[in-house]
Tab-separated table of C-alpha atoms in Angstrom:
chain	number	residue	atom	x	y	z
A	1	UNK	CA	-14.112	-12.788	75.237
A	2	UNK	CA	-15.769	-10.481	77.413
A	3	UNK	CA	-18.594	-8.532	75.126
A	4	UNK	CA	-19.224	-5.040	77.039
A	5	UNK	CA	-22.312	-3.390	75.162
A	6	UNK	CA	-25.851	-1.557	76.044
A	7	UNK	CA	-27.533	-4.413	73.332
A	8	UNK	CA	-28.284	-7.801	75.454
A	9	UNK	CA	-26.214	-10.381	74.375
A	10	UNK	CA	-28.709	-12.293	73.245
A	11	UNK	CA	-29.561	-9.667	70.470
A	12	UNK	CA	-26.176	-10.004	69.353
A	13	UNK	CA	-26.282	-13.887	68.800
A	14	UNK	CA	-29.862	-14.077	67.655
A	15	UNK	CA	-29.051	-15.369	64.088
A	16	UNK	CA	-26.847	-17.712	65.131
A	17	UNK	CA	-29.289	-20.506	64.855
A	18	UNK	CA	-30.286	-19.143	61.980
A	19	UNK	CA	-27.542	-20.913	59.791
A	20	UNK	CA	-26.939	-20.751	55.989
A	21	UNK	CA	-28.305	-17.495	56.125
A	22	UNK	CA	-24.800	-15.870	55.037
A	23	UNK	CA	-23.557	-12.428	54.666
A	24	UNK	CA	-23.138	-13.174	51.015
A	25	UNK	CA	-20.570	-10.075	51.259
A	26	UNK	CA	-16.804	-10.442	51.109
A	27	UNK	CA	-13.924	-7.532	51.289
A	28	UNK	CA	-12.004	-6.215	48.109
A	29	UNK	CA	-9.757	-4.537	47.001
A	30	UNK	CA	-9.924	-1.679	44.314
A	31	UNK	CA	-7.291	0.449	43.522
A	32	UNK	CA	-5.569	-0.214	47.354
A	33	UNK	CA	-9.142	0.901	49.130
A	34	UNK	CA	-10.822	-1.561	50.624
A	35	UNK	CA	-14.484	-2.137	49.972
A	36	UNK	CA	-16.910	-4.345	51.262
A	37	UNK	CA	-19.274	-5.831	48.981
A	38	UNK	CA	-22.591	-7.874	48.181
A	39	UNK	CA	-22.677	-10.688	45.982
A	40	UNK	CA	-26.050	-9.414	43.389
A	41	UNK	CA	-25.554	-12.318	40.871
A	42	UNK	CA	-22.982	-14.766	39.781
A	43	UNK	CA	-20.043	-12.163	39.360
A	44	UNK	CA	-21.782	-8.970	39.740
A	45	UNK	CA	-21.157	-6.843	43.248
A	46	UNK	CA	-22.787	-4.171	44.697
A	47	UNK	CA	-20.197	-1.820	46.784
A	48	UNK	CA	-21.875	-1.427	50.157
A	49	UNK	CA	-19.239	0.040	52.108
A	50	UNK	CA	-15.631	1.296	52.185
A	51	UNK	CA	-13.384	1.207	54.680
A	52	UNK	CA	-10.683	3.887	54.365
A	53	UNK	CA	-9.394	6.665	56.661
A	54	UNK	CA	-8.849	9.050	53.802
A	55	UNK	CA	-12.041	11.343	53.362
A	56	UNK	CA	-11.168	12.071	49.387
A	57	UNK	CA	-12.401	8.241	48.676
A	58	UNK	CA	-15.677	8.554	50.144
A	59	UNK	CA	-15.966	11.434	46.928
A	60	UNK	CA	-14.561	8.910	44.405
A	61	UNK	CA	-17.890	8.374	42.246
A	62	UNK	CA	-16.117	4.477	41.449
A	63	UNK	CA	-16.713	3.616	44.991
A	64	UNK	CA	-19.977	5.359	45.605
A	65	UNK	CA	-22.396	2.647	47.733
A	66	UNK	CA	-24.448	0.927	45.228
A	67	UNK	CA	-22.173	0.944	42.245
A	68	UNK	CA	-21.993	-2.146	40.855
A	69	UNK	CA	-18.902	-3.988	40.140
A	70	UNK	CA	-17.261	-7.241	37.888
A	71	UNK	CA	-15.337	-9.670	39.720
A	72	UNK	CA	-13.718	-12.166	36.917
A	73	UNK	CA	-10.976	-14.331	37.498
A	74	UNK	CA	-8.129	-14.416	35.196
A	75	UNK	CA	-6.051	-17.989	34.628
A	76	UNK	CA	-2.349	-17.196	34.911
A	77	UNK	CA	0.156	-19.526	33.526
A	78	UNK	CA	2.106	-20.414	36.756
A	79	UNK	CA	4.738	-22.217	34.795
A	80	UNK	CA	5.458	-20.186	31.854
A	81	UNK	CA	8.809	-22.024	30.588
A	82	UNK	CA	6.633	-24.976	30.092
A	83	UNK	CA	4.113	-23.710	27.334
A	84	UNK	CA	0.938	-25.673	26.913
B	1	UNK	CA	-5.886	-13.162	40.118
B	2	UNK	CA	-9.020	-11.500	40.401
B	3	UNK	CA	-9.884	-8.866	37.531
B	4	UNK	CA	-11.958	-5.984	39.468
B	5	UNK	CA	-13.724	-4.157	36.572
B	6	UNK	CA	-16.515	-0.795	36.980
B	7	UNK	CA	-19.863	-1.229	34.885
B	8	UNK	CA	-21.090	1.575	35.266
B	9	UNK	CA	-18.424	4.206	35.553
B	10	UNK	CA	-15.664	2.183	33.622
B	11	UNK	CA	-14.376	4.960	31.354
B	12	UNK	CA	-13.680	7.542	34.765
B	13	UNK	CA	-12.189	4.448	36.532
B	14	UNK	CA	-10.092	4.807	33.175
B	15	UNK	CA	-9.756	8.330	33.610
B	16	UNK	CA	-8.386	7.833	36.759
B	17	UNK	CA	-5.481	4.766	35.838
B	18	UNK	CA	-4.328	7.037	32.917
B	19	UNK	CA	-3.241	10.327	34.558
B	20	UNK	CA	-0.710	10.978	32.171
B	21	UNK	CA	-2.951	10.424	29.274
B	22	UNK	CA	-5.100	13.713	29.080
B	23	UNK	CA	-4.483	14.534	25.672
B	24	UNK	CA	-5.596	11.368	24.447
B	25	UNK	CA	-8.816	11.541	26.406
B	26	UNK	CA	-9.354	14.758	25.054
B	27	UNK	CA	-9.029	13.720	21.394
B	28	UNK	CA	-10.249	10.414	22.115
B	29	UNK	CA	-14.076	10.872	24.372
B	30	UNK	CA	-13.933	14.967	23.987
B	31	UNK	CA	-13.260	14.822	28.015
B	32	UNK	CA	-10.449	16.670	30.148
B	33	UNK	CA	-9.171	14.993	33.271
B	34	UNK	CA	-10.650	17.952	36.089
B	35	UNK	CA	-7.588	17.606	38.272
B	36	UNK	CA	-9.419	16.040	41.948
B	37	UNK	CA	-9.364	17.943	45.615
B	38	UNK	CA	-5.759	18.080	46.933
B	39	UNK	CA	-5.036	15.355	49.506
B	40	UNK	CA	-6.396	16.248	53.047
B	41	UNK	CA	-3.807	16.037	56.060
B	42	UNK	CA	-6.967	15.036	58.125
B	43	UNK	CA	-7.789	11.366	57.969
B	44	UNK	CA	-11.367	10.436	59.468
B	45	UNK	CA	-11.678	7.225	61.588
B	46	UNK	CA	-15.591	6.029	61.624
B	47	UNK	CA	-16.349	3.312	64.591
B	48	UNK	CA	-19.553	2.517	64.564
B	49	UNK	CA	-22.041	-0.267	65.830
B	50	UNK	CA	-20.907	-2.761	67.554
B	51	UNK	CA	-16.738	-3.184	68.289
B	52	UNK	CA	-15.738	-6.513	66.604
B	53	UNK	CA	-12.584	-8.268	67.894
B	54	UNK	CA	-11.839	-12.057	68.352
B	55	UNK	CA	-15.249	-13.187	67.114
B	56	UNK	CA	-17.078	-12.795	64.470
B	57	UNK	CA	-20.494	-11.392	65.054
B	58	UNK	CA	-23.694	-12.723	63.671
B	59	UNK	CA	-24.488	-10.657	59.671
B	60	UNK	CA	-27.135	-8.529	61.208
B	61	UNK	CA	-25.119	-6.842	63.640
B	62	UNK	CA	-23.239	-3.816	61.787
B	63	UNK	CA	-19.575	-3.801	63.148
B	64	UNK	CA	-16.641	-1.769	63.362
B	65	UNK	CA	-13.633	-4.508	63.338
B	66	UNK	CA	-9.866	-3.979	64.618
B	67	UNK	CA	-8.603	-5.973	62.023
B	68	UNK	CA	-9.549	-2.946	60.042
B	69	UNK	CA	-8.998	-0.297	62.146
B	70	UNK	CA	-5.757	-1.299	64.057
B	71	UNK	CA	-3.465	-1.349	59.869
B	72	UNK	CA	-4.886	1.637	59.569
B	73	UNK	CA	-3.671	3.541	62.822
B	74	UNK	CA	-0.222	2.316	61.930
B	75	UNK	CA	-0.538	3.253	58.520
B	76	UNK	CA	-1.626	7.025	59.830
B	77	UNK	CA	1.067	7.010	62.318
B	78	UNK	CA	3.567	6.206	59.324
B	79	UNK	CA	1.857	8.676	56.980
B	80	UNK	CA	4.188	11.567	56.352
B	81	UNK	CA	1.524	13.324	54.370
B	82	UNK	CA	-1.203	12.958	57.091
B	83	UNK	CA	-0.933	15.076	60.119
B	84	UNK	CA	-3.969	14.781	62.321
B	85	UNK	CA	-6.979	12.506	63.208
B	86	UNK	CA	-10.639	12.839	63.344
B	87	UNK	CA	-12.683	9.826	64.990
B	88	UNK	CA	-16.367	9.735	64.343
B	89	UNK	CA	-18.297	7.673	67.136
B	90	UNK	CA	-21.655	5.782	67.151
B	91	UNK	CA	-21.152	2.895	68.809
B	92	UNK	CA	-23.009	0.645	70.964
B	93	UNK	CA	-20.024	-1.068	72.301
B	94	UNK	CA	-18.327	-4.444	71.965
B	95	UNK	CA	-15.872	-6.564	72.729
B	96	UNK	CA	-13.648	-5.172	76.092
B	97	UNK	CA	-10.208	-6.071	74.554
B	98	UNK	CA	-10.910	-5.156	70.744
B	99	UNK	CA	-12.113	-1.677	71.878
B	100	UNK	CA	-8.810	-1.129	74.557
B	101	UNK	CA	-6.859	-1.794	72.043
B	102	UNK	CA	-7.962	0.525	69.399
B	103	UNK	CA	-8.058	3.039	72.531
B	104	UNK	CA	-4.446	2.573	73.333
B	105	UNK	CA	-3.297	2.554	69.790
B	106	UNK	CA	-5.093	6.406	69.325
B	107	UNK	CA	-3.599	7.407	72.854
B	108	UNK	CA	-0.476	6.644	71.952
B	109	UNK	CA	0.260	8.007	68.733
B	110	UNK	CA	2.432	10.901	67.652
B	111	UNK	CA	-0.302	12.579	65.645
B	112	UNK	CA	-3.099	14.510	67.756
B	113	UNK	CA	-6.439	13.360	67.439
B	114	UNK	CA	-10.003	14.494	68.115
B	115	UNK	CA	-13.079	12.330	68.756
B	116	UNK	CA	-16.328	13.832	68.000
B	117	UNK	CA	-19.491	11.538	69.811
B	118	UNK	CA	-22.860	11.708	67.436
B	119	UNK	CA	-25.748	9.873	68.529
B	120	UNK	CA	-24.129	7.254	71.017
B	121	UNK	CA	-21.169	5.898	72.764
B	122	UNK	CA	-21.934	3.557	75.084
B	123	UNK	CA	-19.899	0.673	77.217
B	124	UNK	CA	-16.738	0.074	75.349
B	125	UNK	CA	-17.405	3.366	73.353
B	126	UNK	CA	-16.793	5.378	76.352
B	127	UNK	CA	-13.064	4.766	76.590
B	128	UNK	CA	-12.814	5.006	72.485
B	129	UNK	CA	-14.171	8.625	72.880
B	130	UNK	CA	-11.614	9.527	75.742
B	131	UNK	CA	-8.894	8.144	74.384
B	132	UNK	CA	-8.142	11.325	71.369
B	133	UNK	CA	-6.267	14.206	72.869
B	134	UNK	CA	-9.639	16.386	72.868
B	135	UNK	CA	-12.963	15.315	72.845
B	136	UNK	CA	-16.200	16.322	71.575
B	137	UNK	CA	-19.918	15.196	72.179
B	138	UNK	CA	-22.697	16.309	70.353
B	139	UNK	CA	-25.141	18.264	72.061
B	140	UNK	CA	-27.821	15.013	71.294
B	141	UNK	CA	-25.278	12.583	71.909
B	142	UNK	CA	-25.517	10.006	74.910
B	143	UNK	CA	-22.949	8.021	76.473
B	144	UNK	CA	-23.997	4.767	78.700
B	145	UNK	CA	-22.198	3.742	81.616
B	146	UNK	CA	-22.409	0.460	83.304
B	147	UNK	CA	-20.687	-2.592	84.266
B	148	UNK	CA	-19.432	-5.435	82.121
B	149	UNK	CA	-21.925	-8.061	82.339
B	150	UNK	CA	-21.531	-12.153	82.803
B	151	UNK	CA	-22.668	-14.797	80.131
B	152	UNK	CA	-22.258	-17.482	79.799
B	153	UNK	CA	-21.667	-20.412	82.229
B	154	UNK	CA	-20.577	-19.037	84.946
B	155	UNK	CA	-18.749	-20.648	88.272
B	156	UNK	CA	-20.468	-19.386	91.305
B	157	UNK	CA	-17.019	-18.626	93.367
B	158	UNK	CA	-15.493	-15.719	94.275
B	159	UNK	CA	-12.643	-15.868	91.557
B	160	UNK	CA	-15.378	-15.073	89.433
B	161	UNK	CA	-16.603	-11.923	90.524
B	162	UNK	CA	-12.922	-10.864	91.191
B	163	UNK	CA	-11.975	-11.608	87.108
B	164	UNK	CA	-14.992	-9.580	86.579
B	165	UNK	CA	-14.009	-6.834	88.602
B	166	UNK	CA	-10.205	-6.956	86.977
B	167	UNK	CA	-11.923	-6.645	83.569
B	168	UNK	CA	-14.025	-3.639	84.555
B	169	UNK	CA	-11.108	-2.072	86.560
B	170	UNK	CA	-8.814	-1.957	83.054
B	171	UNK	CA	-11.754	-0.143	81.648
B	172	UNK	CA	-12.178	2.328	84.581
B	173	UNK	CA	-8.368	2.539	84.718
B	174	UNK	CA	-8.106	3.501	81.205
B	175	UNK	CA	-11.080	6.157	81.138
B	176	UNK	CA	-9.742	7.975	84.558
B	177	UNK	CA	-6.463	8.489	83.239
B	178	UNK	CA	-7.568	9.847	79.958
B	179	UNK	CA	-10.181	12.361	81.286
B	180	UNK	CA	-11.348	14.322	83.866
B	181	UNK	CA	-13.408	12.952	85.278
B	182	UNK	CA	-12.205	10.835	88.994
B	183	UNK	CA	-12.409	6.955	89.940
B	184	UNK	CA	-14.777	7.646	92.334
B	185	UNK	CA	-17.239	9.413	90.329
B	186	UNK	CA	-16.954	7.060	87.149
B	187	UNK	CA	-18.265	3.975	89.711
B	188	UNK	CA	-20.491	6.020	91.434
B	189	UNK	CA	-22.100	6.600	88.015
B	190	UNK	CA	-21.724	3.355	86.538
B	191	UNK	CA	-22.953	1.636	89.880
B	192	UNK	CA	-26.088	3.865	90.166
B	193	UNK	CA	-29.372	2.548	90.084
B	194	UNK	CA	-32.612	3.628	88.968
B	195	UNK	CA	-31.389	5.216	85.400
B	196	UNK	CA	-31.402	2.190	83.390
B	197	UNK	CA	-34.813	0.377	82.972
B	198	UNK	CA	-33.265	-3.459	83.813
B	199	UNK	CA	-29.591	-2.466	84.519
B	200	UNK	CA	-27.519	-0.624	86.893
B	201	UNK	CA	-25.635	2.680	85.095
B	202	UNK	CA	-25.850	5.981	84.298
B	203	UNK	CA	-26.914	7.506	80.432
B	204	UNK	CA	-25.364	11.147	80.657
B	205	UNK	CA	-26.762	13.512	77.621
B	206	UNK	CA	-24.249	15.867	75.648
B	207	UNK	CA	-23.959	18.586	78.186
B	208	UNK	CA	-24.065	16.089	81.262
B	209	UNK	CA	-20.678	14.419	80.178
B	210	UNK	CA	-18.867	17.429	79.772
B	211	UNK	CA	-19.991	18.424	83.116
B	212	UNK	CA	-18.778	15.056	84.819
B	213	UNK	CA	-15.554	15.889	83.365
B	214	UNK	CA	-15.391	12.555	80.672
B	215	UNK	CA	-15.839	14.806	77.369
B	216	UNK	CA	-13.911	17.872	76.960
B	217	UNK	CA	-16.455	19.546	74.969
B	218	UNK	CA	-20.287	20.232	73.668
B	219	UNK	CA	-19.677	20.561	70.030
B	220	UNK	CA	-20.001	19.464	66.085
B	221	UNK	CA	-18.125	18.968	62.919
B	222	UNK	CA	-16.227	22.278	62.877
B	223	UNK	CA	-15.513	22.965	66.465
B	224	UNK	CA	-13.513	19.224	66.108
B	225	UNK	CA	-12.203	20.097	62.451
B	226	UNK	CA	-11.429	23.740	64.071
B	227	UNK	CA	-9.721	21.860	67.366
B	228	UNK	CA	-7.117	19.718	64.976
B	229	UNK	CA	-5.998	21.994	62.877
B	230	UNK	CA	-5.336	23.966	66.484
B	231	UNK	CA	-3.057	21.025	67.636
B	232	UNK	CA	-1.515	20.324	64.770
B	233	UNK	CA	-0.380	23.920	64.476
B	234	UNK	CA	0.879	23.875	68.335
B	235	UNK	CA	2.347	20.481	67.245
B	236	UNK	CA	4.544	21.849	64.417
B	237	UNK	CA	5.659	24.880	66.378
B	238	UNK	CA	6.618	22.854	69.077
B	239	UNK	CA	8.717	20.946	66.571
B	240	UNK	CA	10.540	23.455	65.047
């Protein structure tokens, strides 16, 4: 990989020592737009950016940086003809 | 499965999932559904910070990545309801094949496109900016150009320096034949010393790369919004 960029490569990498330190972020999506998001506590996120071409969903108030959003997960039955 | 559910604004994300349900809503909360703008035929393509491709950068760099970007020029190019492109530039530069290849993909599409340079695009960001079918730099803007640089362990032969100079040449290659501006000039500037404080290059300021022939034009939001809706108009009379 051949980086090509004004900032010294050695700016780039600088955290790399720094491990553990994660992003804490992850990508989701709502309603087909894509987000990207910080964890704030256990399933709370706060929208930090989204990624869409579309200029109307940069106006959607839902997806406004800094709203803050559930994440729960939902158990499906993945065998439903066996019932529990 | 993963539930995504709004604190704050749950009832409009309601709103919005039950179109069809605006009597209800009315009788129910005392609200109307305001029908939203109509869908624009422009789409708007931000790259900014660095260019991301086959690795992933450390968190503090702020990134613009083609896994991203590259679903969502095909997606445009599919689009029958969108009929131009905008592309928004501040970028410091990035990976060499992450950033062709975004460059090729907007070159080669159907739809015309505009690229509008605010605040920088340097390195890789200089063939990203040529690569619409008119460009724009704001009047602030600058634009950095120099050569690719070696880290790394390197091999002190001359294969070396030659891969280096293949890698650069693709770049040159791509920015002369999407501009004005000639071979000769572009490494003249890029080779030129005394510009950069611990590098060889050139930084050219809004006006300066419109007169070396790279950017088309001096100009802001409107002139590229104004521009677009120009070629898509030519575009659909030349279709008819």
């Amino acid at each position: 990989m051949v980086i090509y960029s004004i900032i010294p490569v050695e700016t780039i990498f600088q955290s790399q020592q720094e491990e553990g330190k994660g992003k804490n972020s992850k990508i989701i999506e709502i309603n087909n737009i894509k987000v990207e998001a910080k964890l704030i506590e256990e399933d709370i996120y706060e929208i930090q950016r989204v990624y869409s071409t579309n200029v109307q969903d940069y106006l959607q108030p839902w997806l406004q940086p800094g709203t803050r959003i559930r994440l729960s997960y939902q158990i499906d039955n993945l065998f439903p003809q066996n019932r529990w | 499965m993963i539930v995504i559910e709004n604190k704050k604004n749950i009832s409009d994300q309601e709103d919005i999932q039950s179109k069809g349900k605006a009597g209800e809503n009315i009788k129910d909360y005392g609200t109307i559904n305001v029908p939203g703008p109509p869908p624009s035929n422009i789409h708007c393509l931000t790259i900014i910070g660095q260019i991301e491709g086959h690795m992933v950068l450390p968190p503090q760099n702020k990134t613009t990545k083609y896994e991203h970007l590259i679903p969502q020029l095909v997606a445009i190019e599919e689009s029958k309801d969108i009929e131009g492109i905008i592309l928004i530039l501040n970028t410091v530069g990035g990976d060499v094949e992450a950033g062709l290849a975004i460059a090729e993909m907007i070159s080669t599409m159907s739809k015309p496109s505009v690229s509008l340079v605010l605040g920088g695009g340097h390195s890789i960001g200089v063939p990203l900016s040529v690569c619409a079918d008119y460009s724009f730099i704001a009047s602030t803007a600058t634009m950095t150009i120099h050569p690719i640089r070696m880290t790394g362990v390197i091999i002190g032969v001359p294969q070396t320096y030659e891969y280096f100079n293949k890698m650069q040449e693709r770049v040159v290659n791509f920015v002369t034949r999407h501009c004005k501006i000639s071979k000769e000039k572009f490494n003249e500037l890029m080779l030129r010393t005394g510009e950069l404080a611990n590098d060889v290059g050139t930084v050219l300021v809004g006006e300066e790369a419109v007169e070396h022939g790279l950017i088309d034009e001096v100009g802001g939001l409107y002139d590229a919004i104004k521009k677009l809706r120009e070629l898509i108009s030519i575009g659909k009379e030349e279709g008819k």
